PDB file of C-alpha atoms in Angstrom:
ATOM      1  CA  MET S  63     163.488 102.912  65.445  1.00 45.00           C
ATOM      2  CA  PHE S  64     166.498 103.665  63.546  1.00 41.00           C
ATOM      3  CA  ARG S  65     166.561 100.073  62.299  1.00 48.00           C
ATOM      4  CA  LEU S  66     162.837  99.865  61.356  1.00 45.00           C
ATOM      5  CA  VAL S  67     163.314 103.204  59.619  1.00 43.00           C
ATOM      6  CA  PHE S  68     165.921 101.852  57.602  1.00 47.00           C
ATOM      7  CA  LEU S  69     164.123  98.876  56.741  1.00 50.00           C
ATOM      8  CA  SER S  70     161.202 100.902  55.603  1.00 49.00           C
ATOM      9  CA  THR S  71     163.653 102.969  53.382  1.00 50.00           C
ATOM     10  CA  VAL S  72     164.957  99.658  52.068  1.00 53.00           C
ATOM     11  CA  LEU S  73     161.088  98.492  51.049  1.00 52.00           C
ATOM     12  CA  LEU S  74     160.485 101.617  49.520  1.00 51.00           C
ATOM     13  CA  CYS S  75     163.431 101.059  47.246  1.00 52.00           C
ATOM     14  CA  LEU S  76     162.410  97.476  46.517  1.00 53.00           C
ATOM     15  CA  VAL S  77     159.146  98.528  45.455  1.00 49.00           C
ATOM     16  CA  GLU S  78     160.443 101.688  43.265  1.00 50.00           C
ATOM     17  CA  LEU S  79     162.815  98.800  41.663  1.00 50.00           C
ATOM     18  CA  ILE S  80     160.062  96.078  41.121  1.00 48.00           C
ATOM     19  CA  HIS S  81     157.859  98.656  39.374  1.00 49.00           C
ATOM     20  CA  GLY S  82     160.654  99.669  37.044  1.00 49.00           C
ATOM     21  CA  PHE S  83     162.212 103.116  38.415  1.00 46.00           C
ATOM     22  CA  ALA S  84     165.203 104.143  39.511  1.00 45.00           C
ATOM     23  CA  PRO S  85     165.434 106.115  43.044  1.00 45.00           C
ATOM     24  CA  SER S  86     164.939 109.355  42.024  1.00 46.00           C
ATOM     25  CA  ALA S  87     165.036 112.605  44.116  1.00 43.00           C
ATOM     26  CA  THR S  88     161.167 112.036  44.918  1.00 46.00           C
ATOM     27  CA  PHE S  89     162.129 108.819  46.744  1.00 46.00           C
ATOM     28  CA  VAL S  90     163.455 111.124  49.507  1.00 46.00           C
ATOM     29  CA  VAL S  91     160.069 112.665  49.783  1.00 46.00           C
ATOM     30  CA  ARG S  92     158.612 109.088  50.012  1.00 50.00           C
ATOM     31  CA  SER S  93     161.317 108.141  52.428  1.00 48.00           C
ATOM     32  CA  SER S  94     160.128 110.859  54.662  1.00 52.00           C
ATOM     33  CA  VAL S  95     156.934 110.420  54.530  1.00 49.00           C
ATOM     34  CA  ALA S  96     157.161 106.777  55.767  1.00 48.00           C
ATOM     35  CA  THR S  97     159.543 107.955  58.439  1.00 49.00           C
ATOM     36  CA  SER S  98     156.698 110.299  59.745  1.00 53.00           C
ATOM     37  CA  LEU S  99     154.421 107.351  59.730  1.00 48.00           C
ATOM     38  CA  LEU S 100     156.891 104.984  61.533  1.00 46.00           C
ATOM     39  CA  ARG S 101     157.414 107.876  63.917  1.00 49.00           C
ATOM     40  CA  SER S 102     153.764 108.365  64.641  1.00 50.00           C
ATOM     41  CA  ALA S 103     153.199 104.539  64.810  1.00 46.00           C
ATOM     42  CA  ASP S 104     155.917 104.667  67.585  1.00 47.00           C
ATOM     43  CA  ASN S 105     154.693 107.073  69.433  1.00 48.00           C
ATOM     44  CA  ALA S 106     151.313 105.351  69.461  1.00 44.00           C
ATOM     45  CA  ASP S 107     152.820 102.425  70.528  1.00 45.00           C
ATOM     46  CA  ASP S 108     151.172 100.964  67.288  1.00 46.00           C
ATOM     47  CA  GLU S 109     152.618  98.529  64.743  1.00 49.00           C
ATOM     48  CA  VAL S 110     153.155  99.787  61.026  1.00 47.00           C
ATOM     49  CA  THR S 111     152.635  97.290  58.318  1.00 51.00           C
ATOM     50  CA  MET S 112     154.020  96.758  54.737  1.00 48.00           C
ATOM     51  CA  ASP S 113     150.027  97.577  53.723  1.00 54.00           C
ATOM     52  CA  GLN S 114     150.316 101.248  55.211  1.00 54.00           C
ATOM     53  CA  LEU S 115     153.998 101.571  53.383  1.00 48.00           C
ATOM     54  CA  MET S 116     152.262 100.979  50.283  1.00 51.00           C
ATOM     55  CA  VAL S 117     149.707 102.962  50.790  1.00 57.00           C
ATOM     56  CA  VAL S 118     152.016 105.957  51.141  1.00 54.00           C
ATOM     57  CA  TYR S 119     154.162 104.837  48.614  1.00 52.00           C
ATOM     58  CA  GLY S 120     150.980 104.983  45.928  1.00 62.00           C
ATOM     59  CA  GLU S 121     149.564 108.165  47.030  1.00 65.00           C
ATOM     60  CA  ALA S 122     153.082 109.843  46.723  1.00 66.00           C
ATOM     61  CA  LYS S 123     153.418 108.000  43.100  1.00 64.00           C
ATOM     62  CA  LEU S 124     149.857 109.404  42.319  1.00 56.00           C
ATOM     63  CA  ARG S 125     150.595 112.771  43.278  1.00 68.00           C
ATOM     64  CA  LYS S 126     153.791 112.650  41.172  1.00 70.00           C
ATOM     65  CA  LEU S 127     152.002 111.545  38.264  1.00 63.00           C
ATOM     66  CA  ARG S 128     149.134 114.051  38.631  1.00 70.00           C
ATOM     67  CA  ARG S 129     151.734 116.645  38.766  1.00 79.00           C
ATOM     68  CA  LYS S 130     153.355 115.350  35.383  1.00 78.00           C
ATOM     69  CA  GLN S 131     150.026 115.570  33.963  1.00 75.00           C
ATOM     70  CA  LYS S 132     149.259 118.675  34.569  1.00 82.00           C
ATOM     71  CA  VAL S 133     152.678 120.111  33.358  1.00 84.00           C
ATOM     72  CA  ARG S 134     151.910 117.955  30.174  1.00 85.00           C
ATOM     73  CA  ALA S 135     148.591 119.357  29.587  1.00 83.00           C
ATOM     74  CA  ARG S 136     149.857 123.154  29.768  1.00 87.00           C
ATOM     75  CA  VAL S 137     152.536 122.255  27.456  1.00 85.00           C
ATOM     76  CA  LYS S 138     150.414 120.353  24.807  1.00 86.00           C
ATOM     77  CA  ALA S 139     147.982 123.389  25.495  1.00 84.00           C
ATOM     78  CA  LYS S 140     150.629 125.991  24.626  1.00 84.00           C
ATOM     79  CA  ALA S 141     151.712 123.826  21.728  1.00 83.00           C
ATOM     80  CA  GLU S 142     148.352 123.713  20.112  1.00 80.00           C
ATOM     81  CA  GLU S 143     147.775 127.471  20.524  1.00 83.00           C
ATOM     82  CA  GLU S 144     151.286 128.094  18.930  1.00 82.00           C
ATOM     83  CA  GLU S 145     150.270 125.665  15.964  1.00 81.00           C
ATOM     84  CA  ALA S 146     146.954 127.249  15.356  1.00 76.00           C
ATOM     85  CA  THR S 147     148.315 130.528  15.527  1.00 80.00           C
ATOM     86  CA  LYS S 148     151.054 129.129  12.728  1.00 81.00           C
ATOM     87  CA  SER S 149     148.365 127.602  10.563  1.00 77.00           C
ATOM     88  CA  GLU S 150     146.450 130.798  10.895  1.00 77.00           C
ATOM     89  CA  ASN S 151     149.326 132.675   9.557  1.00 81.00           C
ATOM     90  CA  ARG S 152     149.979 130.106   7.143  1.00 81.00           C
ATOM     91  CA  ALA S 153     146.476 130.788   5.669  1.00 76.00           C
ATOM     92  CA  ILE S 154     146.836 134.210   5.578  1.00 82.00           C
ATOM     93  CA  HIS S 155     149.909 134.397   3.578  1.00 80.00           C
ATOM     94  CA  ALA S 156     148.702 131.552   1.365  1.00 79.00           C
ATOM     95  CA  ALA S 157     145.242 133.595   0.572  1.00 78.00           C
ATOM     96  CA  ALA S 158     147.352 136.704  -0.094  1.00 81.00           C
ATOM     97  CA  THR S 159     149.717 134.928  -2.317  1.00 83.00           C
ATOM     98  CA  ALA S 160     146.846 133.643  -4.480  1.00 79.00           C
ATOM     99  CA  SER S 161     145.113 137.002  -4.621  1.00 81.00           C
ATOM    100  CA  ASN S 162     148.538 138.695  -5.915  1.00 84.00           C
ATOM    101  CA  ALA S 163     149.062 135.822  -8.398  1.00 79.00           C
ATOM    102  CA  ALA S 164     145.279 136.396  -9.944  1.00 79.00           C
ATOM    103  CA  LYS S 165     145.748 140.038  -9.731  1.00 84.00           C
ATOM    104  CA  LYS S 166     148.830 139.766 -12.052  1.00 85.00           C
ATOM    105  CA  ALA S 167     147.302 137.371 -14.210  1.00 80.00           C
ATOM    106  CA  VAL S 168     143.873 139.658 -14.700  1.00 78.00           C
ATOM    107  CA  LYS S 169     146.301 142.543 -15.610  1.00 85.00           C
ATOM    108  CA  ILE S 170     147.831 140.576 -18.203  1.00 84.00           C
ATOM    109  CA  LEU S 171     144.708 139.143 -19.559  1.00 80.00           C
ATOM    110  CA  ALA S 172     143.204 143.289 -19.452  1.00 78.00           C
ATOM    111  CA  LYS S 173     146.042 144.182 -21.537  1.00 82.00           C
ATOM    112  CA  SER S 174     145.612 141.490 -24.118  1.00 83.00           C
ATOM    113  CA  GLY S 175     141.958 141.591 -24.232  1.00 84.00           C
ATOM    114  CA  ASP S 176     141.553 137.883 -23.627  1.00 88.00           C
ATOM    115  CA  THR S 177     139.438 136.259 -20.993  1.00 91.00           C
ATOM    116  CA  LEU S 178     139.993 133.177 -18.739  1.00 94.00           C
ATOM    117  CA  LYS S 179     138.821 129.914 -19.402  1.00 95.00           C
ATOM    118  CA  LEU S 180     139.081 126.885 -16.971  1.00 96.00           C
ATOM    119  CA  ILE S 181     137.589 123.420 -15.977  1.00 96.00           C
ATOM    120  CA  ILE S 182     138.084 122.130 -12.490  1.00 96.00           C
ATOM    121  CA  ALA S 183     137.452 118.397 -12.050  1.00 95.00           C
ATOM    122  CA  GLY S 184     137.572 116.176  -8.800  1.00 94.00           C
ATOM    123  CA  ALA S 185     135.873 113.393  -6.909  1.00 93.00           C
ATOM    124  CA  PRO S 186     132.840 114.239  -4.831  1.00 90.00           C
ATOM    125  CA  ALA S 187     133.921 116.273  -1.731  1.00 91.00           C
ATOM    126  CA  SER S 188     137.500 117.011  -3.007  1.00 94.00           C
ATOM    127  CA  GLY S 189     136.627 120.520  -2.480  1.00 92.00           C
ATOM    128  CA  LYS S 190     135.732 121.834  -5.891  1.00 93.00           C
ATOM    129  CA  GLY S 191     132.777 123.964  -4.634  1.00 89.00           C
ATOM    130  CA  THR S 192     135.183 125.998  -2.020  1.00 91.00           C
ATOM    131  CA  GLN S 193     137.953 126.151  -4.484  1.00 94.00           C
ATOM    132  CA  CYS S 194     135.101 127.452  -7.520  1.00 94.00           C
ATOM    133  CA  ALA S 195     134.266 130.207  -5.154  1.00 93.00           C
ATOM    134  CA  ILE S 196     137.162 131.019  -4.582  1.00 93.00           C
ATOM    135  CA  ILE S 197     138.626 131.115  -8.308  1.00 95.00           C
ATOM    136  CA  LYS S 198     135.332 133.178  -8.968  1.00 95.00           C
ATOM    137  CA  GLU S 199     136.650 135.629  -6.204  1.00 93.00           C
ATOM    138  CA  ASN S 200     140.209 136.315  -7.427  1.00 92.00           C
ATOM    139  CA  PHE S 201     139.844 135.825 -11.181  1.00 93.00           C
ATOM    140  CA  GLY S 202     136.164 137.242 -11.638  1.00 94.00           C
ATOM    141  CA  VAL S 203     135.455 134.573 -14.091  1.00 96.00           C
ATOM    142  CA  VAL S 204     131.798 133.269 -14.282  1.00 96.00           C
ATOM    143  CA  HIS S 205     131.228 129.838 -12.379  1.00 96.00           C
ATOM    144  CA  LEU S 206     129.304 127.572 -14.315  1.00 95.00           C
ATOM    145  CA  SER S 207     127.831 123.750 -13.714  1.00 91.00           C
ATOM    146  CA  THR S 208     126.154 121.558 -15.820  1.00 86.00           C
ATOM    147  CA  GLY S 209     122.947 121.476 -13.537  1.00 84.00           C
ATOM    148  CA  ASP S 210     122.917 125.019 -13.240  1.00 87.00           C
ATOM    149  CA  MET S 211     123.285 125.680 -17.181  1.00 89.00           C
ATOM    150  CA  LEU S 212     120.741 122.830 -17.919  1.00 87.00           C
ATOM    151  CA  ARG S 213     118.050 124.465 -15.473  1.00 87.00           C
ATOM    152  CA  ALA S 214     118.835 127.709 -16.325  1.00 89.00           C
ATOM    153  CA  ALA S 215     118.232 126.629 -20.477  1.00 89.00           C
ATOM    154  CA  VAL S 216     114.945 124.722 -19.666  1.00 89.00           C
ATOM    155  CA  ALA S 217     113.923 127.913 -17.934  1.00 90.00           C
ATOM    156  CA  ALA S 218     114.452 130.025 -21.043  1.00 88.00           C
ATOM    157  CA  GLY S 219     112.704 128.086 -23.141  1.00 90.00           C
ATOM    158  CA  THR S 220     115.605 127.551 -25.613  1.00 88.00           C
ATOM    159  CA  GLU S 221     116.029 125.186 -28.807  1.00 89.00           C
ATOM    160  CA  VAL S 222     118.438 122.914 -26.237  1.00 87.00           C
ATOM    161  CA  GLY S 223     116.505 123.852 -23.178  1.00 88.00           C
ATOM    162  CA  LYS S 224     113.348 121.996 -24.850  1.00 90.00           C
ATOM    163  CA  GLN S 225     115.513 119.026 -26.253  1.00 89.00           C
ATOM    164  CA  ALA S 226     116.922 118.629 -22.675  1.00 87.00           C
ATOM    165  CA  LYS S 227     113.489 119.252 -20.865  1.00 88.00           C
ATOM    166  CA  ASP S 228     112.014 116.226 -22.976  1.00 88.00           C
ATOM    167  CA  PHE S 229     114.483 113.795 -21.795  1.00 84.00           C
ATOM    168  CA  MET S 230     114.463 115.210 -17.961  1.00 83.00           C
ATOM    169  CA  ASP S 231     110.428 114.927 -18.287  1.00 84.00           C
ATOM    170  CA  ALA S 232     110.797 111.479 -19.267  1.00 82.00           C
ATOM    171  CA  GLY S 233     113.473 110.499 -16.331  1.00 78.00           C
ATOM    172  CA  LYS S 234     116.152 110.097 -18.947  1.00 79.00           C
ATOM    173  CA  LEU S 235     119.892 111.065 -19.315  1.00 75.00           C
ATOM    174  CA  VAL S 236     120.100 114.151 -21.291  1.00 84.00           C
ATOM    175  CA  PRO S 237     122.769 112.886 -24.033  1.00 87.00           C
ATOM    176  CA  ASP S 238     126.156 114.453 -24.483  1.00 87.00           C
ATOM    177  CA  ASP S 239     124.933 116.130 -27.657  1.00 88.00           C
ATOM    178  CA  VAL S 240     122.228 118.147 -26.162  1.00 89.00           C
ATOM    179  CA  ILE S 241     124.367 118.905 -23.034  1.00 89.00           C
ATOM    180  CA  ILE S 242     127.470 120.052 -25.332  1.00 90.00           C
ATOM    181  CA  GLY S 243     124.916 122.453 -26.780  1.00 90.00           C
ATOM    182  CA  VAL S 244     123.618 123.860 -23.824  1.00 89.00           C
ATOM    183  CA  VAL S 245     127.316 124.474 -22.519  1.00 91.00           C
ATOM    184  CA  LYS S 246     128.104 125.800 -25.977  1.00 90.00           C
ATOM    185  CA  ASP S 247     125.120 128.374 -25.842  1.00 90.00           C
ATOM    186  CA  ARG S 248     125.792 129.459 -22.329  1.00 92.00           C
ATOM    187  CA  LEU S 249     129.806 129.659 -22.810  1.00 93.00           C
ATOM    188  CA  ALA S 250     128.689 132.527 -25.950  1.00 91.00           C
ATOM    189  CA  ALA S 251     126.587 134.485 -23.369  1.00 92.00           C
ATOM    190  CA  GLU S 252     127.866 137.869 -22.955  1.00 95.00           C
ATOM    191  CA  ASP S 253     128.793 137.567 -19.379  1.00 95.00           C
ATOM    192  CA  CYS S 254     131.046 134.633 -20.205  1.00 94.00           C
ATOM    193  CA  GLN S 255     132.782 136.342 -23.303  1.00 94.00           C
ATOM    194  CA  SER S 256     133.602 139.240 -20.915  1.00 94.00           C
ATOM    195  CA  GLN S 257     134.585 138.060 -17.768  1.00 94.00           C
ATOM    196  CA  GLY S 258     135.726 134.408 -18.584  1.00 95.00           C
ATOM    197  CA  TRP S 259     134.211 131.177 -17.466  1.00 97.00           C
ATOM    198  CA  LEU S 260     135.023 128.387 -14.924  1.00 97.00           C
ATOM    199  CA  LEU S 261     133.322 124.690 -15.806  1.00 96.00           C
ATOM    200  CA  ASP S 262     132.878 122.945 -12.537  1.00 93.00           C
ATOM    201  CA  GLY S 263     132.774 119.358 -13.004  1.00 84.00           C
ATOM    202  CA  PHE S 264     132.535 118.914 -16.778  1.00 90.00           C
ATOM    203  CA  PRO S 265     133.168 117.195 -19.146  1.00 93.00           C
ATOM    204  CA  ARG S 266     133.082 114.081 -17.085  1.00 88.00           C
ATOM    205  CA  THR S 267     133.741 111.499 -19.714  1.00 89.00           C
ATOM    206  CA  GLN S 268     136.028 111.356 -22.525  1.00 91.00           C
ATOM    207  CA  ALA S 269     133.288 111.537 -25.073  1.00 90.00           C
ATOM    208  CA  GLN S 270     132.105 114.772 -23.590  1.00 91.00           C
ATOM    209  CA  ALA S 271     135.633 116.094 -23.979  1.00 93.00           C
ATOM    210  CA  GLN S 272     135.899 115.369 -27.302  1.00 92.00           C
ATOM    211  CA  ALA S 273     132.527 116.721 -28.135  1.00 89.00           C
ATOM    212  CA  LEU S 274     133.349 119.892 -26.435  1.00 90.00           C
ATOM    213  CA  ALA S 275     136.718 120.200 -28.519  1.00 91.00           C
ATOM    214  CA  GLN S 276     134.638 119.362 -31.689  1.00 90.00           C
ATOM    215  CA  ALA S 277     132.087 122.224 -30.850  1.00 87.00           C
ATOM    216  CA  GLY S 278     135.135 124.541 -30.693  1.00 89.00           C
ATOM    217  CA  VAL S 279     135.604 124.755 -26.709  1.00 90.00           C
ATOM    218  CA  SER S 280     138.914 124.915 -25.491  1.00 91.00           C
ATOM    219  CA  ALA S 281     140.416 125.911 -22.018  1.00 94.00           C
ATOM    220  CA  ASP S 282     143.570 127.430 -20.645  1.00 93.00           C
ATOM    221  CA  CYS S 283     143.803 125.244 -17.639  1.00 94.00           C
ATOM    222  CA  PHE S 284     142.486 122.123 -16.320  1.00 96.00           C
ATOM    223  CA  ILE S 285     142.888 122.021 -12.622  1.00 96.00           C
ATOM    224  CA  PHE S 286     142.791 118.609 -11.028  1.00 96.00           C
ATOM    225  CA  LEU S 287     141.915 118.089  -7.055  1.00 96.00           C
ATOM    226  CA  GLU S 288     143.447 114.918  -5.903  1.00 96.00           C
ATOM    227  CA  VAL S 289     142.304 113.547  -2.539  1.00 96.00           C
ATOM    228  CA  PRO S 290     142.510 109.911  -1.562  1.00 96.00           C
ATOM    229  CA  ASP S 291     139.161 107.951  -1.251  1.00 95.00           C
ATOM    230  CA  ASP S 292     139.460 107.062   2.210  1.00 95.00           C
ATOM    231  CA  ILE S 293     139.469 110.918   3.171  1.00 95.00           C
ATOM    232  CA  LEU S 294     136.643 111.684   0.558  1.00 95.00           C
ATOM    233  CA  VAL S 295     134.252 108.929   1.888  1.00 95.00           C
ATOM    234  CA  GLU S 296     135.244 110.546   5.704  1.00 94.00           C
ATOM    235  CA  ARG S 297     134.462 113.982   4.254  1.00 93.00           C
ATOM    236  CA  VAL S 298     130.915 112.976   2.587  1.00 92.00           C
ATOM    237  CA  VAL S 299     129.907 110.834   5.366  1.00 94.00           C
ATOM    238  CA  GLY S 300     130.302 113.586   8.001  1.00 93.00           C
ATOM    239  CA  ARG S 301     128.529 115.985   5.802  1.00 92.00           C
ATOM    240  CA  ARG S 302     125.381 117.564   7.073  1.00 92.00           C
ATOM    241  CA  THR S 303     123.091 120.212   5.300  1.00 92.00           C
ATOM    242  CA  ASP S 304     120.949 123.012   7.666  1.00 92.00           C
ATOM    243  CA  PRO S 305     117.376 122.363   6.260  1.00 92.00           C
ATOM    244  CA  GLU S 306     116.616 125.902   7.111  1.00 92.00           C
ATOM    245  CA  THR S 307     119.353 127.884   5.638  1.00 91.00           C
ATOM    246  CA  GLY S 308     120.871 125.534   3.550  1.00 88.00           C
ATOM    247  CA  ASP S 309     124.385 125.772   4.803  1.00 89.00           C
ATOM    248  CA  ILE S 310     126.564 123.027   5.109  1.00 88.00           C
ATOM    249  CA  TYR S 311     128.655 121.476   8.016  1.00 91.00           C
ATOM    250  CA  HIS S 312     130.784 118.543   8.979  1.00 92.00           C
ATOM    251  CA  LEU S 313     130.327 116.487  12.242  1.00 92.00           C
ATOM    252  CA  THR S 314     134.235 116.436  12.707  1.00 90.00           C
ATOM    253  CA  PHE S 315     135.495 119.531  10.192  1.00 87.00           C
ATOM    254  CA  SER S 316     132.954 122.024  10.640  1.00 88.00           C
ATOM    255  CA  PRO S 317     130.211 121.376  13.222  1.00 92.00           C
ATOM    256  CA  PRO S 318     128.095 124.285  13.921  1.00 92.00           C
ATOM    257  CA  GLU S 319     128.679 126.262  17.502  1.00 89.00           C
ATOM    258  CA  ASP S 320     124.749 126.572  18.157  1.00 90.00           C
ATOM    259  CA  ASP S 321     123.222 123.740  19.277  1.00 92.00           C
ATOM    260  CA  GLU S 322     119.739 124.058  17.847  1.00 93.00           C
ATOM    261  CA  VAL S 323     121.253 124.078  14.521  1.00 93.00           C
ATOM    262  CA  MET S 324     123.111 120.861  15.127  1.00 94.00           C
ATOM    263  CA  ALA S 325     120.105 119.255  16.270  1.00 94.00           C
ATOM    264  CA  ARG S 326     118.078 119.887  12.856  1.00 95.00           C
ATOM    265  CA  LEU S 327     121.086 118.987  10.826  1.00 95.00           C
ATOM    266  CA  VAL S 328     120.025 116.393   8.192  1.00 94.00           C
ATOM    267  CA  GLN S 329     121.821 114.051   5.864  1.00 93.00           C
ATOM    268  CA  ARG S 330     121.421 114.032   2.202  1.00 87.00           C
ATOM    269  CA  SER S 331     120.106 110.433   1.142  1.00 86.00           C
ATOM    270  CA  ASP S 332     123.097 109.905  -0.849  1.00 83.00           C
ATOM    271  CA  ASP S 333     125.947 110.860   1.447  1.00 88.00           C
ATOM    272  CA  THR S 334     126.110 107.375   2.932  1.00 90.00           C
ATOM    273  CA  GLU S 335     129.515 105.271   2.605  1.00 91.00           C
ATOM    274  CA  ASP S 336     127.844 102.901   0.398  1.00 91.00           C
ATOM    275  CA  LYS S 337     126.712 105.053  -2.093  1.00 90.00           C
ATOM    276  CA  VAL S 338     129.811 107.474  -1.868  1.00 90.00           C
ATOM    277  CA  LYS S 339     131.690 104.335  -2.818  1.00 92.00           C
ATOM    278  CA  VAL S 340     129.738 103.944  -5.947  1.00 90.00           C
ATOM    279  CA  ARG S 341     130.163 107.347  -7.224  1.00 89.00           C
ATOM    280  CA  LEU S 342     133.650 107.103  -6.878  1.00 92.00           C
ATOM    281  CA  GLU S 343     133.826 104.042  -8.925  1.00 92.00           C
ATOM    282  CA  GLN S 344     131.962 105.990 -11.649  1.00 88.00           C
ATOM    283  CA  PHE S 345     134.448 108.958 -11.221  1.00 90.00           C
ATOM    284  CA  HIS S 346     137.575 106.631 -11.421  1.00 92.00           C
ATOM    285  CA  ALA S 347     136.294 104.712 -14.462  1.00 90.00           C
ATOM    286  CA  ASN S 348     136.500 108.222 -16.451  1.00 90.00           C
ATOM    287  CA  VAL S 349     138.803 110.403 -14.871  1.00 92.00           C
ATOM    288  CA  ASP S 350     142.130 109.474 -16.380  1.00 91.00           C
ATOM    289  CA  ALA S 351     140.493 109.639 -19.831  1.00 91.00           C
ATOM    290  CA  VAL S 352     139.308 112.993 -19.427  1.00 93.00           C
ATOM    291  CA  LYS S 353     142.559 113.893 -18.011  1.00 93.00           C
ATOM    292  CA  GLY S 354     144.131 112.888 -21.132  1.00 92.00           C
ATOM    293  CA  SER S 355     142.400 115.488 -23.029  1.00 93.00           C
ATOM    294  CA  TYR S 356     143.752 118.024 -21.339  1.00 94.00           C
ATOM    295  CA  THR S 357     147.297 116.807 -20.835  1.00 92.00           C
ATOM    296  CA  ASP S 358     149.171 120.079 -22.266  1.00 91.00           C
ATOM    297  CA  ILE S 359     146.951 122.458 -19.550  1.00 93.00           C
ATOM    298  CA  SER S 360     146.254 119.973 -16.913  1.00 94.00           C
ATOM    299  CA  VAL S 361     147.708 121.165 -13.322  1.00 94.00           C
ATOM    300  CA  ASP S 362     147.129 118.336 -10.202  1.00 95.00           C
ATOM    301  CA  VAL S 363     146.687 119.431  -6.905  1.00 95.00           C
ATOM    302  CA  ASP S 364     146.634 117.967  -3.622  1.00 95.00           C
ATOM    303  CA  GLY S 365     143.067 118.538  -2.410  1.00 95.00           C
ATOM    304  CA  THR S 366     144.147 117.377   1.208  1.00 94.00           C
ATOM    305  CA  LYS S 367     146.135 120.707   2.278  1.00 92.00           C
ATOM    306  CA  THR S 368     143.652 123.290   3.608  1.00 90.00           C
ATOM    307  CA  PRO S 369     141.615 125.458   1.362  1.00 91.00           C
ATOM    308  CA  GLN S 370     143.805 128.606   1.366  1.00 91.00           C
ATOM    309  CA  MET S 371     146.768 126.533   0.328  1.00 92.00           C
ATOM    310  CA  VAL S 372     144.916 124.914  -2.290  1.00 94.00           C
ATOM    311  CA  SER S 373     143.910 128.014  -3.679  1.00 93.00           C
ATOM    312  CA  GLN S 374     147.358 129.663  -3.572  1.00 92.00           C
ATOM    313  CA  VAL S 375     148.399 126.374  -5.759  1.00 93.00           C
ATOM    314  CA  ILE S 376     145.859 127.008  -8.084  1.00 94.00           C
ATOM    315  CA  ALA S 377     145.863 130.627  -8.443  1.00 93.00           C
ATOM    316  CA  THR S 378     149.698 130.394  -8.966  1.00 93.00           C
ATOM    317  CA  ALA S 379     149.101 127.617 -11.990  1.00 92.00           C
ATOM    318  CA  ILE S 380     146.772 129.563 -13.740  1.00 93.00           C
ATOM    319  CA  ALA S 381     148.756 132.734 -13.213  1.00 91.00           C
ATOM    320  CA  ALA S 382     151.854 130.889 -14.999  1.00 90.00           C
ATOM    321  CA  LYS S 383     149.460 129.883 -17.631  1.00 88.00           C
ATOM    322  CA  VAL S 384     148.317 133.366 -18.522  1.00 88.00           C
ATOM    323  CA  GLN S 385     152.037 134.532 -18.367  1.00 85.00           C
ATOM    324  CA  SER S 386     153.131 131.844 -20.948  1.00 83.00           C
ATOM    325  CA  LYS S 387     150.039 132.891 -23.491  1.00 77.00           C
ATOM    326  CA  ALA S 388     151.191 136.637 -22.950  1.00 69.00           C
TER     327      ALA S 388
END
């Protein structure tokens, strides 16, 4: 019997080595299990086979792996929880820093009687909409997009609005000189004069930038959001809209919590990979020339960071521009 147990132990050791494992403390447990099996078989006057020993070895190994998996899962969950807490704290700190920088800049502007004039640019899905909302809240400027300005001018029946309407009704692109006229009129409005303004995504071409300068429109800071194309494509393709509320979600980054909302989400017709790549090509064809028109006031910002981190960089840059003018 002793020799049988000894041989069983040797067999288990060989299996350990074959599988690439060095004998360890757990091997003692496996040997004990094998010994118990051998004793039971001996009492039953039965023969212990190699298959039975392998089953014991396999079950023991499986239990060990399962224990390790549970430990790893707990460690991973704890690490993820800690990282989430750190990320939240970083976001809070970044938002507070951005707010404080903005407050200082606003005080300087109030003393000088000046207003803030900003331009923000970036590819589709670079985060302009999010940052425009934060800039508007922090600095109190009027957020302006060409689409909104054109529609408002047409609705108001202004001279340039009528000109723009003629082109729009004919299905033609509105010429730069008409767009510049619309922009110039809007920037001359009382709210823009008293609060300052933020041009969103305009100018889009060098010709528009030059025409804007010739019209006497200048900015304090040109903010450019840099995001690699592969990330932009991922952001656009996963974007969905709730047709009932107009809220925008992302299937990966910010999905709705409500299954009912998820079920009714729709994708914009131009939010496909092929179409966004075309839009990106058009954007890249003009962006360098536009940036070249604002070299002295341009600020490049990494748009892949969290919205709070991006807003911190933007607010700090704007505050620095304001302080340099004071």
